PDB file of C-alpha atoms in Angstrom:
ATOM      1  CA  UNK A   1     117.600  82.771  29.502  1.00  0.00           C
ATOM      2  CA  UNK A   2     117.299  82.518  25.616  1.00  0.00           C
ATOM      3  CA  UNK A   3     119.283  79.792  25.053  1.00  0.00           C
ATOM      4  CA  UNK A   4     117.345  77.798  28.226  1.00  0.00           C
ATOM      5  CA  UNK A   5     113.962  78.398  26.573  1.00  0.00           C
ATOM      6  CA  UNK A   6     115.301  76.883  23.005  1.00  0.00           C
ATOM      7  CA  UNK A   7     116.748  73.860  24.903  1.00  0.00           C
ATOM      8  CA  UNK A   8     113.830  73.033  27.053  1.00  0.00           C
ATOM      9  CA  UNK A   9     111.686  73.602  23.630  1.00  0.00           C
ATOM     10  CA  UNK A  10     113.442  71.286  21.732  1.00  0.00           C
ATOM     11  CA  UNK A  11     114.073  68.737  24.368  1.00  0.00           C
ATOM     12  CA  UNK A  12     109.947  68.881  25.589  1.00  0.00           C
ATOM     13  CA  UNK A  13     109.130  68.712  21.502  1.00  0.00           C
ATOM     14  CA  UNK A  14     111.406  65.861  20.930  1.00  0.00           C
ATOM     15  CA  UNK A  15     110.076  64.039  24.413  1.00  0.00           C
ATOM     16  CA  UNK A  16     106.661  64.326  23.369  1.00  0.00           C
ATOM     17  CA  UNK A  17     106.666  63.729  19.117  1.00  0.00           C
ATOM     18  CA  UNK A  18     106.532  60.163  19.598  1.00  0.00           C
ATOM     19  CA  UNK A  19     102.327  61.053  21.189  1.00  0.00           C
ATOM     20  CA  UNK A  20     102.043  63.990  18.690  1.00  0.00           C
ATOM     21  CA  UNK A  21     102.738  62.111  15.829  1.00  0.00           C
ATOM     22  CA  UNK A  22     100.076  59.393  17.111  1.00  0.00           C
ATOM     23  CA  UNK A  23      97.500  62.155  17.709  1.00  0.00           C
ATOM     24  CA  UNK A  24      97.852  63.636  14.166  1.00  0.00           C
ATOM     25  CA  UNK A  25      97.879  60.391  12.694  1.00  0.00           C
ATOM     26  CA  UNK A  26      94.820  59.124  14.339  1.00  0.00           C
ATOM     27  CA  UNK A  27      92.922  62.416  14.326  1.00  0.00           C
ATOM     28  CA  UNK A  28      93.639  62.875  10.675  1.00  0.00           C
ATOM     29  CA  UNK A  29      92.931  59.150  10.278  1.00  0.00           C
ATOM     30  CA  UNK A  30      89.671  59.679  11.826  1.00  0.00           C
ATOM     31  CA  UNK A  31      88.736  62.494   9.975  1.00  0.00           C
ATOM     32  CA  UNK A  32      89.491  61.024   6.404  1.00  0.00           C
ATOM     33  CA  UNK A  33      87.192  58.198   7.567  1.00  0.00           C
ATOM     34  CA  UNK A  34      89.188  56.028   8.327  1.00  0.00           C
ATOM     35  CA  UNK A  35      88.071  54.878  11.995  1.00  0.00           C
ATOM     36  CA  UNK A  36      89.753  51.403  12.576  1.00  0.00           C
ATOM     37  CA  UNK A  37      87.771  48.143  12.665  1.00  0.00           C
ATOM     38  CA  UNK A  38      86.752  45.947  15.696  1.00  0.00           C
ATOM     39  CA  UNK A  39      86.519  42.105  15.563  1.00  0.00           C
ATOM     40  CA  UNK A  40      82.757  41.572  17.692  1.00  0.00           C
ATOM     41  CA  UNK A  41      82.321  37.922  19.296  1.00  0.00           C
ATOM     42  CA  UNK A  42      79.066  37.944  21.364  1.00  0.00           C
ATOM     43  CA  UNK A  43      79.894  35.182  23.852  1.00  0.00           C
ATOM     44  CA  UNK A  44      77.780  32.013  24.697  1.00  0.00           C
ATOM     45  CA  UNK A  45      77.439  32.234  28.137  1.00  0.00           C
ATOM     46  CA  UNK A  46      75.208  29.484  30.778  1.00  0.00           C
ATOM     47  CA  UNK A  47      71.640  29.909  31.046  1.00  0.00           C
ATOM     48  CA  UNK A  48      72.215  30.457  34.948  1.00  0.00           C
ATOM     49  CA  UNK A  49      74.541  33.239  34.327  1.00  0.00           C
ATOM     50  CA  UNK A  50      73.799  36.685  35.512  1.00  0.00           C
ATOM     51  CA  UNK A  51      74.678  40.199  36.125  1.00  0.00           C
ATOM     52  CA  UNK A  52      73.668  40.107  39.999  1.00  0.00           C
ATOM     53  CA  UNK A  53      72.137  42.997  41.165  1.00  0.00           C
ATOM     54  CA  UNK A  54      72.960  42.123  44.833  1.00  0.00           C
ATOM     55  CA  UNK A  55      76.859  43.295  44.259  1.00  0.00           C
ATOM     56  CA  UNK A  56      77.140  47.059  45.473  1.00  0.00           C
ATOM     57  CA  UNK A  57      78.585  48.563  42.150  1.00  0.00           C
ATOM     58  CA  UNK A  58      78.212  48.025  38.618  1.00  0.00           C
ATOM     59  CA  UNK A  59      82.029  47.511  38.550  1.00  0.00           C
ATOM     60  CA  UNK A  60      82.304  44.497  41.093  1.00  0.00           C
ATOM     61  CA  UNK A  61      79.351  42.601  38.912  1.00  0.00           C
ATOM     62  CA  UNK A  62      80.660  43.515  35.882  1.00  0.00           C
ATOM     63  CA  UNK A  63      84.030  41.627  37.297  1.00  0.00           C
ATOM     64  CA  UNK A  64      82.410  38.981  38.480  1.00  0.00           C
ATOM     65  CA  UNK A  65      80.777  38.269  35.622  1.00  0.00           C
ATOM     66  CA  UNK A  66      84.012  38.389  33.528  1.00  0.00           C
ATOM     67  CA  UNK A  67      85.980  36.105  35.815  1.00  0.00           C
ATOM     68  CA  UNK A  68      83.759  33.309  34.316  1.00  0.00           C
ATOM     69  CA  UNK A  69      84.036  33.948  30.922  1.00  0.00           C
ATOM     70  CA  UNK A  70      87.624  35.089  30.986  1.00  0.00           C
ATOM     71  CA  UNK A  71      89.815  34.866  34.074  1.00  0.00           C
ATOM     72  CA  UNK A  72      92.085  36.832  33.213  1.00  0.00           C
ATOM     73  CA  UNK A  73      90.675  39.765  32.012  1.00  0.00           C
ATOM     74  CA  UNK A  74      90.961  43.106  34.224  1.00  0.00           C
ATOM     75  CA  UNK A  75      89.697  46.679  32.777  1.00  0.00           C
ATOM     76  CA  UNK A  76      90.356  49.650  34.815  1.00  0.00           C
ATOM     77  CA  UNK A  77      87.060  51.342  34.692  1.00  0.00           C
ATOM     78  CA  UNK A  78      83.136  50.941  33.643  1.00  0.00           C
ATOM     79  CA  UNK A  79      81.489  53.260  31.096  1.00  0.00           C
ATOM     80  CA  UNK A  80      77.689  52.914  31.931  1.00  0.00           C
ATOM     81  CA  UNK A  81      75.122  53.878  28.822  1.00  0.00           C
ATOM     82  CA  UNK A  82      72.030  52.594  30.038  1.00  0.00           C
ATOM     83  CA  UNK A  83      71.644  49.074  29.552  1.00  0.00           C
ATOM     84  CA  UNK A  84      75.150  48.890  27.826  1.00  0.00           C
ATOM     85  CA  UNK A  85      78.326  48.341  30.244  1.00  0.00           C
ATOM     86  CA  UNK A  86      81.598  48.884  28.610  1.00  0.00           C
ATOM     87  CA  UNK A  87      84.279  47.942  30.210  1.00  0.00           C
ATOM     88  CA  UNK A  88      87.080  50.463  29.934  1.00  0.00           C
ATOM     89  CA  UNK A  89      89.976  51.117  28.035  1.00  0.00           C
ATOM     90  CA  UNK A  90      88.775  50.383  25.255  1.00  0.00           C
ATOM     91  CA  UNK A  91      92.425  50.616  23.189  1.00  0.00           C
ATOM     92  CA  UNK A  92      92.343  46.825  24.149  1.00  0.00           C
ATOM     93  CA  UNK A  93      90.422  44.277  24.048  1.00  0.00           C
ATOM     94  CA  UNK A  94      87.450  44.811  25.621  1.00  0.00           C
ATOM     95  CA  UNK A  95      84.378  43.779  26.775  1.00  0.00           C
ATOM     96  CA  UNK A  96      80.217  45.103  25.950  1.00  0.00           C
ATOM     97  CA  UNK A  97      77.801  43.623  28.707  1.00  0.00           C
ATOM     98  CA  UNK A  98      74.233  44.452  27.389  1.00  0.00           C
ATOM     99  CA  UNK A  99      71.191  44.031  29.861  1.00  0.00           C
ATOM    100  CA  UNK A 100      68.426  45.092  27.854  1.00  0.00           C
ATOM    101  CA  UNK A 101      65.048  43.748  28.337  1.00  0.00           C
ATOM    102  CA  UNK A 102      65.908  41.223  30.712  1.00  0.00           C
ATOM    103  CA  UNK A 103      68.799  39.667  28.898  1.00  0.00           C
ATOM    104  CA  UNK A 104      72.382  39.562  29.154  1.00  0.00           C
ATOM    105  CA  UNK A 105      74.351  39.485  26.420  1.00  0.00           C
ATOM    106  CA  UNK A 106      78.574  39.886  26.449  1.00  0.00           C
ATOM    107  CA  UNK A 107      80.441  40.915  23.288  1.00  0.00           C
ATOM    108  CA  UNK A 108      84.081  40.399  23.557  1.00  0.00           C
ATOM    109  CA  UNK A 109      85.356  43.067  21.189  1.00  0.00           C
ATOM    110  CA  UNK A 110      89.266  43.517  19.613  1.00  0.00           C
ATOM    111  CA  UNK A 111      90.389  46.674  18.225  1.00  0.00           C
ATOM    112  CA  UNK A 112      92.205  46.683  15.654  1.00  0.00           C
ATOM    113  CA  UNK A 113      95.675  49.174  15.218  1.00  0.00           C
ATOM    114  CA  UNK A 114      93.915  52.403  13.846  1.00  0.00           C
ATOM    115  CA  UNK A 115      90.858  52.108  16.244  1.00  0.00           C
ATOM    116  CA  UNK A 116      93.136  51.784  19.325  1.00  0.00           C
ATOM    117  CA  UNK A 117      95.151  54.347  18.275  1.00  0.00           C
ATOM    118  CA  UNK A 118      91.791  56.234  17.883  1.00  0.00           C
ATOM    119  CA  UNK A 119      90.676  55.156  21.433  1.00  0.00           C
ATOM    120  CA  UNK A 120      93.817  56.300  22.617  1.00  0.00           C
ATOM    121  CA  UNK A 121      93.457  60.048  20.961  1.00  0.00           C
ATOM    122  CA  UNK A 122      89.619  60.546  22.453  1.00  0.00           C
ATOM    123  CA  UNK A 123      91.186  59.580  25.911  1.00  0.00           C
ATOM    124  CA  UNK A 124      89.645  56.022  26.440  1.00  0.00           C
ATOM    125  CA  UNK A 125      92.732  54.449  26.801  1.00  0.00           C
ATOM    126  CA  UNK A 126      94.506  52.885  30.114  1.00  0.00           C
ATOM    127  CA  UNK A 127      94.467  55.509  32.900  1.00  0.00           C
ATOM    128  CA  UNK A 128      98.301  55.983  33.035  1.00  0.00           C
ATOM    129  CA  UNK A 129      98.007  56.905  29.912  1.00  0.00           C
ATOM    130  CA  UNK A 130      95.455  59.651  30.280  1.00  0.00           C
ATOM    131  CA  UNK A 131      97.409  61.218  33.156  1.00  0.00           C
ATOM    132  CA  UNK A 132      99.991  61.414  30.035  1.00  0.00           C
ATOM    133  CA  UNK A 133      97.942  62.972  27.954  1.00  0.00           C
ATOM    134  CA  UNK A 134      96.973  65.742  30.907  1.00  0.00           C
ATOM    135  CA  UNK A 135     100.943  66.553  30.949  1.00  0.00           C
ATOM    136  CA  UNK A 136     101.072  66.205  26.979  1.00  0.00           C
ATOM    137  CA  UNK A 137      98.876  68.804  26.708  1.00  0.00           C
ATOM    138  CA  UNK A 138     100.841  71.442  28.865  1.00  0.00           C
ATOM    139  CA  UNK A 139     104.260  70.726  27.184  1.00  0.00           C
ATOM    140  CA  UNK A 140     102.438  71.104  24.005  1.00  0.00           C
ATOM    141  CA  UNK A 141     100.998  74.632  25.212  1.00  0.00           C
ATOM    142  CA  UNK A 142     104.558  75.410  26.540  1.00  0.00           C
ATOM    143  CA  UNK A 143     105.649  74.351  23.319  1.00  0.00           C
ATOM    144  CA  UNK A 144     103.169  76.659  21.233  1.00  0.00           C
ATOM    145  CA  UNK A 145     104.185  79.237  23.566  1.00  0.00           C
ATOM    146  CA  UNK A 146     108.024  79.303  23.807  1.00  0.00           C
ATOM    147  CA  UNK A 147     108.277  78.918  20.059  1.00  0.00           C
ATOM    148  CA  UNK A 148     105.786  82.062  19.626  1.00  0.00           C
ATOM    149  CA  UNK A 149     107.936  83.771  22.480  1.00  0.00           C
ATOM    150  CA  UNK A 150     111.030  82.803  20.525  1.00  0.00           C
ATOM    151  CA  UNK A 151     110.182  84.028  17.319  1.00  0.00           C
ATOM    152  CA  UNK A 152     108.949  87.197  18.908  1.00  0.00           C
ATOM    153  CA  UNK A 153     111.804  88.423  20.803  1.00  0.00           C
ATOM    154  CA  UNK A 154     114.150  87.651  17.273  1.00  0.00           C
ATOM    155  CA  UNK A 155     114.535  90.970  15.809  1.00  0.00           C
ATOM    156  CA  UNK A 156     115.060  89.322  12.005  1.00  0.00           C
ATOM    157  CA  UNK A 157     112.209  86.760  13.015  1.00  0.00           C
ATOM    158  CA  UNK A 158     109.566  88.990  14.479  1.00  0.00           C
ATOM    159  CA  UNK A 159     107.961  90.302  11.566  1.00  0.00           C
ATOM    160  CA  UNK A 160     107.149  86.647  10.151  1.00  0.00           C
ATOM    161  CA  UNK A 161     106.387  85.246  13.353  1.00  0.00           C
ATOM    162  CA  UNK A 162     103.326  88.202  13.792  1.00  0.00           C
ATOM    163  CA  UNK A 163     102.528  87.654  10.176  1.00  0.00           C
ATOM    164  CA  UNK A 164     101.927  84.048  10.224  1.00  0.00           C
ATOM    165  CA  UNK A 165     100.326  83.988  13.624  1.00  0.00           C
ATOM    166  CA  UNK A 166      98.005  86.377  12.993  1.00  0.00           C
ATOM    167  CA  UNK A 167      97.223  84.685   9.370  1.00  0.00           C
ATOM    168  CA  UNK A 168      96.571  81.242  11.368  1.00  0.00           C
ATOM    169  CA  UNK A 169      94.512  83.186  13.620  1.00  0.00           C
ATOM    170  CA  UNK A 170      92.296  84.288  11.449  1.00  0.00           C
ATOM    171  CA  UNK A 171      92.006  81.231   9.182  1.00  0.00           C
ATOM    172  CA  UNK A 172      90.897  79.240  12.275  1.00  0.00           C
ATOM    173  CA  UNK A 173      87.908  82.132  13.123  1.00  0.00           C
ATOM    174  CA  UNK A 174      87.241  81.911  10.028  1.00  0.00           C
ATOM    175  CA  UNK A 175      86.938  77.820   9.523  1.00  0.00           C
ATOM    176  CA  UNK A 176      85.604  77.512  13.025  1.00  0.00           C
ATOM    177  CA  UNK A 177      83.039  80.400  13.239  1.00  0.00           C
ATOM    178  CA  UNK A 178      81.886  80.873   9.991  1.00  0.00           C
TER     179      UNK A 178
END
């Protein structure tokens, strides 16, 4: 049972560094301040142009409106902030519809590497992607878990393994709660 528990550790760690490594890099990224850049280009768009109100979702007006600026655009979901649409994920290129105060405007904006990879850690990336992330996040636990569970039930590693958890345990109440 043992030696199951190291192999499926080491294969699930080595399956999922490659989206580790990006979340550590863009978190840490992030936190030094460094939060990427985006190109902005508000679009020109025809006088008669509108977001019609007559479509039954924001979605299928946003779409409309996009397949005459740019037929070949397709985002996967809407992120509605009052008058601001965003069109959604935003790890690409991307599109801000603003209807404030009876005008439209449309921003075509372009991520550049360190802000997608930011987009991608906060979980406004492409959906398929986010269902990764959900399954991510339990290898991770089982990796947390089988390596504390490992080091545990090792006689000559026991010792150290309570010593250090217990020490990172009580650094993070300490950072986070105090």
């Amino acid at each position: 049972m043992r030696a199951l528990i190291i192999k499926l550790h080491l294969m699930i760690a080595a399956f999922f560094a490659p989206v580790l490594l990006m979340v550590a890099l863009s978190g840490g990224l992030y936190l030094f301040g460094q939060k990427g850049q985006t190109e902005r280009t508000a679009l020109e768009l025809p006088s008669e142009l509108t977001l019609s109100e007559l479509t039954p979702t924001p979605e299928e007006a946003v779409s409309n409106l996009l397949q005459t600026i740019d037929p070949d655009f397709d985002f996967e979901y809407l992120k509605v902030s009052g008058d601001l649409l965003i069109t959604r994920p935003t790890s690409n290129t991307y599109y801000e519809i603003n209807r404030s105060r009876g005008d439209l405007t449309v921003t075509k904006v372009d991520p550049d590497w360190i802000k997608a990879l930011v987009e991608l850690h906060k979980g406004h990336g492409p959906t398929s992607f986010k269902q990764f992330q959900k399954i991510m996040a339990f290898g991770l636990l089982f990796i947390v878990l089988s390596g504390l569970w490992l080091g545990l039930t090792a006689k000559n590693l026991r010792n150290n393994t309570l010593l250090t958890s217990f020490s990172g345990l009580i650094v993070f109440l300490i950072l986070a709660f105090f």
